[in-house]
Tab-separated table of C-alpha atoms in Angstrom:
chain	number	residue	atom	x	y	z
A	294	MET	CA	-7.118	-20.687	-13.514
A	295	GLU	CA	-4.117	-20.765	-11.152
A	296	SER	CA	-1.270	-18.312	-11.923
A	297	SER	CA	1.753	-20.191	-13.248
A	298	ARG	CA	4.059	-17.820	-11.665
A	299	ALA	CA	6.022	-19.160	-8.551
A	300	ARG	CA	6.119	-16.700	-5.457
A	301	ARG	CA	8.400	-16.537	-2.655
A	302	ARG	CA	7.663	-14.422	0.510
A	303	ARG	CA	9.771	-13.347	3.296
A	304	ARG	CA	8.214	-12.295	6.698
A	305	PRO	CA	10.186	-9.743	8.460
A	306	PRO	CA	11.288	-10.672	12.079
A	307	LEU	CA	9.019	-9.385	14.779
A	308	VAL	CA	10.807	-6.436	16.560
A	309	HIS	CA	10.739	-5.235	20.063
A	310	LEU	CA	12.076	-1.776	20.960
A	311	ALA	CA	13.763	-1.076	23.973
A	312	VAL	CA	14.813	2.387	25.080
A	313	ALA	CA	17.748	3.427	27.167
A	314	VAL	CA	19.028	6.779	28.319
A	315	ILE	CA	22.639	7.325	28.581
A	316	ALA	CA	25.449	9.617	29.799
A	317	VAL	CA	25.101	11.746	32.969
A	318	VAL	CA	28.305	13.910	33.299
A	319	GLY	CA	29.231	16.257	36.185
A	320	GLY	CA	25.524	15.896	37.225
A	321	THR	CA	24.197	17.174	33.838
A	322	ALA	CA	22.362	14.508	31.616
A	323	ALA	CA	23.713	14.320	28.064
A	324	GLY	CA	20.158	13.481	27.220
A	325	ALA	CA	21.232	10.786	24.328
A	326	VAL	CA	18.332	8.508	23.677
A	327	TYR	CA	18.736	5.448	21.541
A	328	VAL	CA	16.349	2.585	20.320
A	329	GLN	CA	17.638	-1.068	19.743
A	330	ALA	CA	15.771	-3.440	17.900
A	331	ARG	CA	16.074	-7.157	18.954
A	332	ALA	CA	14.408	-9.613	16.514
A	333	HIS	CA	13.325	-13.144	17.389
A	334	SER	CA	14.953	-14.748	14.280
A	335	PRO	CA	18.641	-15.256	13.915
A	336	GLY	CA	20.676	-12.948	11.630
A	337	ALA	CA	18.482	-9.776	12.634
A	338	VAL	CA	20.000	-6.543	12.456
A	339	ASP	CA	19.884	-4.090	15.563
A	340	GLY	CA	18.994	-0.739	15.190
A	341	ALA	CA	15.196	-0.120	14.531
A	342	VAL	CA	16.233	3.594	15.054
A	343	SER	CA	19.606	5.164	14.346
A	344	SER	CA	21.311	8.574	14.643
A	345	SER	CA	23.824	10.386	12.644
A	346	ALA	CA	25.182	12.101	15.683
A	347	THR	CA	26.381	11.179	19.265
A	348	PRO	CA	26.421	13.497	22.395
A	349	SER	CA	29.735	15.074	23.116
A	350	VAL	CA	30.186	16.339	26.681
A	351	GLY	CA	33.051	18.583	27.495
A	352	ALA	CA	33.988	21.097	30.362
A	353	VAL	CA	33.868	24.712	29.409
A	354	GLY	CA	34.558	27.066	32.295
A	355	GLY	CA	34.005	24.379	34.839
A	356	GLU	CA	30.478	23.897	33.310
A	357	ALA	CA	29.386	20.783	31.286
A	358	SER	CA	28.300	21.391	27.727
A	359	VAL	CA	26.342	19.173	25.397
A	360	GLU	CA	26.669	18.972	21.557
A	361	PRO	CA	23.653	19.076	19.796
A	362	VAL	CA	22.290	15.562	18.910
A	363	ALA	CA	20.696	14.821	15.401
A	364	ARG	CA	17.119	13.675	15.632
A	365	PRO	CA	17.166	9.879	15.250
A	366	LYS	CA	15.876	8.355	12.050
A	367	VAL	CA	13.008	5.912	12.632
A	368	ASP	CA	12.996	2.734	11.120
A	369	ARG	CA	9.384	2.432	10.250
A	370	ASP	CA	9.501	-0.968	8.334
A	371	ALA	CA	10.711	-2.202	11.810
A	372	LEU	CA	7.749	-0.631	13.565
A	373	LEU	CA	5.433	-1.988	11.174
A	374	ALA	CA	6.894	-5.509	11.479
A	375	GLU	CA	6.251	-4.979	15.267
A	376	ALA	CA	2.792	-3.961	14.686
A	377	MET	CA	1.895	-6.652	12.389
A	378	GLY	CA	2.980	-9.147	14.909
A	379	SER	CA	-0.373	-8.269	16.761
A	380	VAL	CA	-2.342	-8.751	13.450
A	381	SER	CA	-3.901	-12.511	13.548
A	382	VAL	CA	-2.963	-14.277	10.338
A	383	ALA	CA	-4.757	-17.468	9.699
A	384	GLU	CA	-2.430	-20.786	8.736
A	385	GLY	CA	-1.760	-20.611	5.166
A	386	ALA	CA	-2.683	-16.895	4.502
A	387	GLU	CA	-0.063	-14.463	3.239
A	388	VAL	CA	-0.273	-10.728	3.542
A	389	SER	CA	1.930	-7.807	2.500
A	390	VAL	CA	1.252	-4.121	3.241
A	391	ALA	CA	2.783	-0.674	2.208
A	392	VAL	CA	1.818	2.837	3.302
A	393	LEU	CA	2.865	6.293	2.353
A	394	ASP	CA	2.257	9.850	4.073
A	395	LEU	CA	1.695	12.133	1.229
A	396	GLU	CA	2.761	15.096	2.828
A	397	SER	CA	5.654	13.986	4.957
A	398	GLY	CA	6.898	11.231	2.476
A	399	GLU	CA	7.275	8.756	5.671
A	400	SER	CA	6.483	5.331	4.471
A	401	ALA	CA	6.631	1.669	5.657
A	402	SER	CA	6.324	-1.587	4.190
A	403	TYR	CA	5.868	-5.306	5.273
A	404	GLY	CA	6.244	-8.227	2.842
A	405	ASP	CA	7.605	-8.182	-0.551
A	406	GLY	CA	5.619	-10.921	-2.354
A	407	ALA	CA	3.752	-10.848	-5.639
A	408	PHE	CA	0.060	-11.538	-5.424
A	409	ASP	CA	-2.889	-11.847	-7.743
A	410	THR	CA	-4.544	-8.322	-8.114
A	411	ALA	CA	-8.016	-9.482	-8.512
A	412	SER	CA	-10.174	-6.333	-9.217
A	413	VAL	CA	-7.577	-3.840	-7.734
A	414	VAL	CA	-6.312	-3.917	-11.240
A	415	LYS	CA	-9.237	-1.964	-12.357
A	416	VAL	CA	-7.569	1.278	-11.138
A	417	ASP	CA	-4.514	0.525	-13.380
A	418	VAL	CA	-6.666	-0.310	-16.363
A	419	LEU	CA	-8.591	3.103	-15.933
A	420	ALA	CA	-5.272	4.905	-15.344
A	421	ALA	CA	-3.760	3.298	-18.489
A	422	LEU	CA	-7.052	4.170	-20.409
A	423	LEU	CA	-6.738	7.918	-19.290
A	424	LEU	CA	-3.091	7.982	-20.158
A	425	ARG	CA	-3.738	6.747	-23.758
A	426	ALA	CA	-6.717	9.306	-24.240
A	427	GLN	CA	-4.464	12.006	-23.201
A	428	ASP	CA	-1.736	11.153	-25.761
A	429	ASP	CA	-4.540	11.014	-28.372
A	430	GLY	CA	-5.567	14.515	-27.484
A	431	ARG	CA	-9.176	13.499	-26.406
A	432	SER	CA	-11.569	12.978	-23.591
A	433	LEU	CA	-13.151	9.528	-22.866
A	434	THR	CA	-16.013	8.639	-24.921
A	435	ALA	CA	-19.434	8.161	-23.427
A	436	ALA	CA	-19.265	4.490	-23.812
A	437	GLU	CA	-15.834	4.386	-21.985
A	438	LYS	CA	-17.009	6.700	-19.272
A	439	ALA	CA	-20.005	4.214	-18.689
A	440	TYR	CA	-17.635	1.539	-18.536
A	441	ALA	CA	-15.053	3.188	-16.216
A	442	THR	CA	-17.967	3.939	-13.672
A	443	ALA	CA	-19.330	0.315	-13.602
A	444	MET	CA	-15.707	-0.717	-13.213
A	445	ILE	CA	-14.610	1.265	-10.343
A	446	GLU	CA	-17.787	2.037	-8.440
A	447	ASN	CA	-19.353	-1.308	-8.991
A	448	SER	CA	-16.284	-3.520	-9.651
A	449	ASP	CA	-18.164	-4.688	-12.984
A	450	ASN	CA	-16.215	-7.542	-14.525
A	451	ALA	CA	-17.959	-7.085	-18.157
A	452	ALA	CA	-16.920	-3.455	-18.166
A	453	THR	CA	-13.465	-4.288	-17.053
A	454	SER	CA	-12.987	-6.714	-19.915
A	455	ALA	CA	-14.170	-4.259	-22.537
A	456	LEU	CA	-11.664	-1.626	-21.339
A	457	TRP	CA	-8.984	-4.156	-20.984
A	458	GLU	CA	-9.400	-4.680	-24.785
A	459	THR	CA	-9.512	-1.039	-25.279
A	460	ILE	CA	-6.154	-0.642	-23.627
A	461	GLY	CA	-4.239	-3.642	-25.462
A	462	ARG	CA	-4.821	-6.096	-22.723
A	463	ALA	CA	-1.453	-6.829	-20.746
A	464	GLU	CA	0.810	-5.316	-23.410
A	465	GLY	CA	-1.097	-2.016	-23.017
A	466	LEU	CA	-1.125	-2.152	-19.349
A	467	ALA	CA	2.642	-2.811	-19.311
A	468	ALA	CA	3.305	0.120	-21.614
A	469	ALA	CA	1.546	2.457	-19.152
A	470	ASN	CA	3.147	0.961	-16.091
A	471	GLU	CA	6.544	1.643	-17.494
A	472	ARG	CA	5.592	5.447	-17.576
A	473	PHE	CA	4.022	5.304	-14.131
A	474	GLY	CA	7.176	3.628	-12.554
A	475	LEU	CA	5.824	0.407	-11.685
A	476	THR	CA	8.561	-2.457	-11.933
A	477	ASP	CA	6.885	-5.526	-10.584
A	478	THR	CA	3.466	-5.695	-12.089
A	479	GLU	CA	2.711	-8.195	-14.940
A	480	GLY	CA	-0.577	-8.570	-16.841
A	481	GLY	CA	-2.720	-11.565	-16.709
A	482	ASP	CA	-2.694	-13.823	-19.718
A	483	GLY	CA	-5.198	-13.270	-22.362
A	484	MET	CA	-8.510	-11.768	-20.889
A	485	LEU	CA	-7.494	-13.126	-17.389
A	486	TRP	CA	-6.952	-9.464	-16.182
A	487	GLY	CA	-7.661	-10.562	-12.585
A	488	LEU	CA	-4.676	-12.677	-12.552
A	489	THR	CA	-2.316	-9.711	-13.033
A	490	GLN	CA	0.547	-10.009	-10.567
A	491	THR	CA	1.676	-6.972	-8.407
A	492	THR	CA	3.417	-6.165	-5.290
A	493	ALA	CA	2.102	-3.639	-2.459
A	494	ALA	CA	5.009	-1.197	-3.282
A	495	ASP	CA	4.101	-0.966	-6.945
A	496	GLN	CA	0.464	-0.382	-5.880
A	497	ILE	CA	1.911	2.509	-3.838
A	498	THR	CA	3.481	3.812	-6.652
A	499	LEU	CA	0.313	3.635	-8.825
A	500	LEU	CA	-1.637	5.491	-6.145
A	501	ARG	CA	0.987	8.179	-6.099
A	502	GLN	CA	0.239	8.739	-9.869
A	503	VAL	CA	-3.500	9.159	-8.803
A	504	PHE	CA	-3.320	11.099	-5.679
A	505	GLY	CA	0.086	12.747	-5.786
A	506	GLU	CA	1.190	15.716	-7.897
A	507	ASP	CA	4.040	14.413	-9.743
A	508	SER	CA	2.158	12.158	-12.285
A	509	GLU	CA	1.808	11.254	-15.853
A	510	LEU	CA	-1.780	11.900	-15.547
A	511	SER	CA	-3.274	15.262	-16.010
A	512	GLU	CA	-4.989	16.939	-13.003
A	513	ASP	CA	-8.283	16.298	-14.818
A	514	SER	CA	-7.600	12.545	-15.303
A	515	ARG	CA	-6.498	12.364	-11.652
A	516	ALA	CA	-9.392	14.114	-10.363
A	517	TYR	CA	-11.819	11.870	-12.508
A	518	LEU	CA	-10.226	8.598	-11.213
A	519	ARG	CA	-10.253	9.925	-7.651
A	520	GLY	CA	-13.828	10.703	-7.731
A	521	LEU	CA	-14.858	7.042	-8.682
A	522	MET	CA	-12.751	5.557	-6.018
A	523	GLU	CA	-14.610	8.042	-3.502
A	524	ARG	CA	-18.114	6.605	-4.763
A	525	ILE	CA	-17.515	2.851	-4.256
A	526	ALA	CA	-20.831	1.067	-3.865
A	527	VAL	CA	-22.023	0.626	-0.440
A	528	GLY	CA	-21.435	-2.876	-0.150
A	529	GLN	CA	-17.830	-2.782	-1.198
A	530	ARG	CA	-16.725	-0.030	1.446
A	531	TRP	CA	-14.355	-2.164	3.365
A	532	GLY	CA	-10.849	-2.828	3.319
A	533	VAL	CA	-8.277	0.272	3.697
A	534	SER	CA	-10.930	2.505	4.559
A	535	ALA	CA	-11.223	0.919	7.898
A	536	ALA	CA	-8.095	2.969	8.771
A	537	ALA	CA	-9.540	6.349	7.981
A	538	ASP	CA	-11.187	8.929	9.958
A	539	GLY	CA	-14.998	8.789	8.997
A	540	SER	CA	-15.641	9.117	5.370
A	541	GLY	CA	-12.152	10.480	4.454
A	542	TRP	CA	-11.248	7.710	1.825
A	543	ALA	CA	-11.019	6.624	-1.616
A	544	LEU	CA	-10.410	3.045	-2.394
A	545	LYS	CA	-10.808	0.005	-4.812
A	546	ASN	CA	-11.093	-3.512	-3.293
A	547	GLY	CA	-10.469	-6.891	-4.914
A	548	TRP	CA	-11.611	-10.367	-4.148
A	549	LEU	CA	-11.352	-13.645	-5.672
A	550	PRO	CA	-11.931	-17.172	-4.947
A	551	ARG	CA	-9.498	-19.375	-6.693
A	552	SER	CA	-11.221	-22.602	-8.388
A	553	ALA	CA	-8.241	-25.011	-7.813
A	554	THR	CA	-8.080	-24.418	-4.033
A	555	GLY	CA	-11.342	-22.757	-3.041
A	556	LEU	CA	-9.159	-20.163	-1.020
A	557	TRP	CA	-9.735	-16.277	-1.434
A	558	ASP	CA	-7.374	-13.479	-2.524
A	559	ILE	CA	-8.367	-10.429	-0.792
A	560	ASN	CA	-6.844	-7.025	-1.652
A	561	SER	CA	-7.489	-3.368	-1.023
A	562	VAL	CA	-5.744	-0.179	-1.952
A	563	GLY	CA	-6.626	3.635	-1.725
A	564	ARG	CA	-6.115	6.726	0.054
A	565	VAL	CA	-7.187	7.255	3.705
A	566	THR	CA	-7.377	10.404	5.922
A	567	VAL	CA	-5.909	9.771	9.334
A	568	ASP	CA	-5.534	12.859	11.970
A	569	GLY	CA	-5.530	15.212	9.040
A	570	ARG	CA	-2.982	13.498	7.161
A	571	ASP	CA	-3.573	11.810	3.616
A	572	CYS	CA	-1.961	8.480	3.462
A	573	LEU	CA	-1.904	5.917	0.616
A	574	VAL	CA	-2.055	2.359	1.713
A	575	ALA	CA	-1.967	-1.086	-0.259
A	576	VAL	CA	-2.749	-4.480	1.419
A	577	LEU	CA	-2.480	-7.550	-0.819
A	578	SER	CA	-3.255	-11.082	0.572
A	579	ASP	CA	-4.329	-14.572	-0.464
A	580	GLY	CA	-4.809	-18.037	0.977
A	581	HIS	CA	-8.075	-17.300	3.007
A	582	ALA	CA	-10.524	-19.865	3.933
A	583	THR	CA	-13.511	-17.260	3.710
A	584	LYS	CA	-13.737	-13.795	2.238
A	585	ASP	CA	-14.781	-12.417	5.519
A	586	GLY	CA	-11.618	-13.726	7.098
A	587	GLY	CA	-9.681	-12.045	4.316
A	588	ILE	CA	-11.338	-8.781	4.932
A	589	ALA	CA	-10.650	-8.762	8.668
A	590	LEU	CA	-6.931	-9.361	8.070
A	591	VAL	CA	-6.714	-6.553	5.392
A	592	GLU	CA	-8.471	-4.180	7.649
A	593	ALA	CA	-6.291	-5.094	10.692
A	594	ALA	CA	-3.174	-4.590	8.299
A	595	ALA	CA	-4.275	-1.430	7.206
A	596	ARG	CA	-4.817	-0.038	10.652
A	597	ALA	CA	-1.265	-1.301	11.521
A	598	ALA	CA	0.336	0.462	8.584
A	599	VAL	CA	-1.180	4.045	9.363
A	600	SER	CA	-0.289	3.439	13.161
A	601	VAL	CA	3.507	3.685	12.458
A	602	LEU	CA	3.321	7.027	10.631
A	603	GLY	CA	4.228	9.996	12.547
A	604	THR	CA	5.267	7.614	15.508
A	605	ASP	CA	8.170	9.248	17.346
A	606	ALA	CA	11.454	7.372	18.061
A	607	GLY	CA	11.156	4.838	20.597
A	608	ALA	CA	7.286	5.174	20.921
A	609	SER	CA	5.606	1.882	21.110
A	610	VAL	CA	2.936	0.973	18.407
A	611	GLU	CA	1.359	-1.554	20.913
A	612	GLY	CA	-2.394	-1.089	21.297
A	613	ARG	CA	-2.328	1.250	18.181
A	614	THR	CA	-3.432	-1.578	15.718
C-alpha cells in the first residue's frame, strides 16, 4: 500500500571550497584564512566557513602586531553536500542523511524529506514500549522480551505487530515521540507500522534517546535496547555499519519493496565508532530498482556523513567518501 502523504525534497547544492590566505603587512603575514563556498545552482549563499573575527594589523613600536583571530566555524552541512556529490545516486532514487558526534556535538545533514521507515521504526516501537513500562513501574514481561529480541535482532514482523498493538499503534507511538522530542514522525495507519513516515533528523533525535545521556529512557532501558542493536543477525549487518571501525556499531536496518512500483525503500540507523568517536548516523532512501543498489547507496552516504566530522576549516573531503 502506497503512503498517501505527498513528499517534497530539496537537494542542497554541490559545494566546492576554495582557500585563500590574505594580508601581508610590513613583511609579517596576518595569517587570516577564509573559505568560500561556491554553489553550482543559482541563489546559493557563499560562506561554507565563517569567522566571527577578522585580523587587525597595527604598528606598535615599529613592529607589526596581529590581533587574535577566532577559530572559523565550519559549515558541515556544506561539507556533507560536497561529499554527497561524489556518491552515485541512481535516477529516480532519493536519499537523506544526518550525523552527530556524541562527544563534540558536531553534526551535519543532507536532505530534509520524509520517508517510509520500513523496519527502522522497530527501534521507535521498542523505545515506546520501554517508556511505557517505566511509567508503569515494571519490567518487560517474558513475552515482551521475546518479541523485542526477535523484532530488533532478526527484524521479525509478527513480533513487531504484537508490540505495535501493545504500545497503542500510531497513537501510542506519537505519545512516546512527543516526549522523545521527535517532531516529524507520523505512525502508519492501522497495522501498517512499516509505512510510518520520518526524517533523518528525527531519527538522530531518537538515537540520542538510546545512546545519549539526556534521555527519557532509564539507563537500564537504554542499555537493553543498545544491546539488541549490537546483536543484529549476520545477514542484516549492512548499512551504517559500513562507516564504522571494525565491529564498533549498533544498528537497525529497514527494507521494503513497494507493491505499486516494485521499487525499494532502504534505510539504516545506528551508532558507529570512527577513530575513537561515537557517531550517530541515519540514512533514509527510496526509489531503488534493487535492494542491493539501495544498500550500496546507504553505505556510501553513511561513509560520506562521518567523513565530514572533525574536518578542519578548508579541508577537502575529496577521497574520504
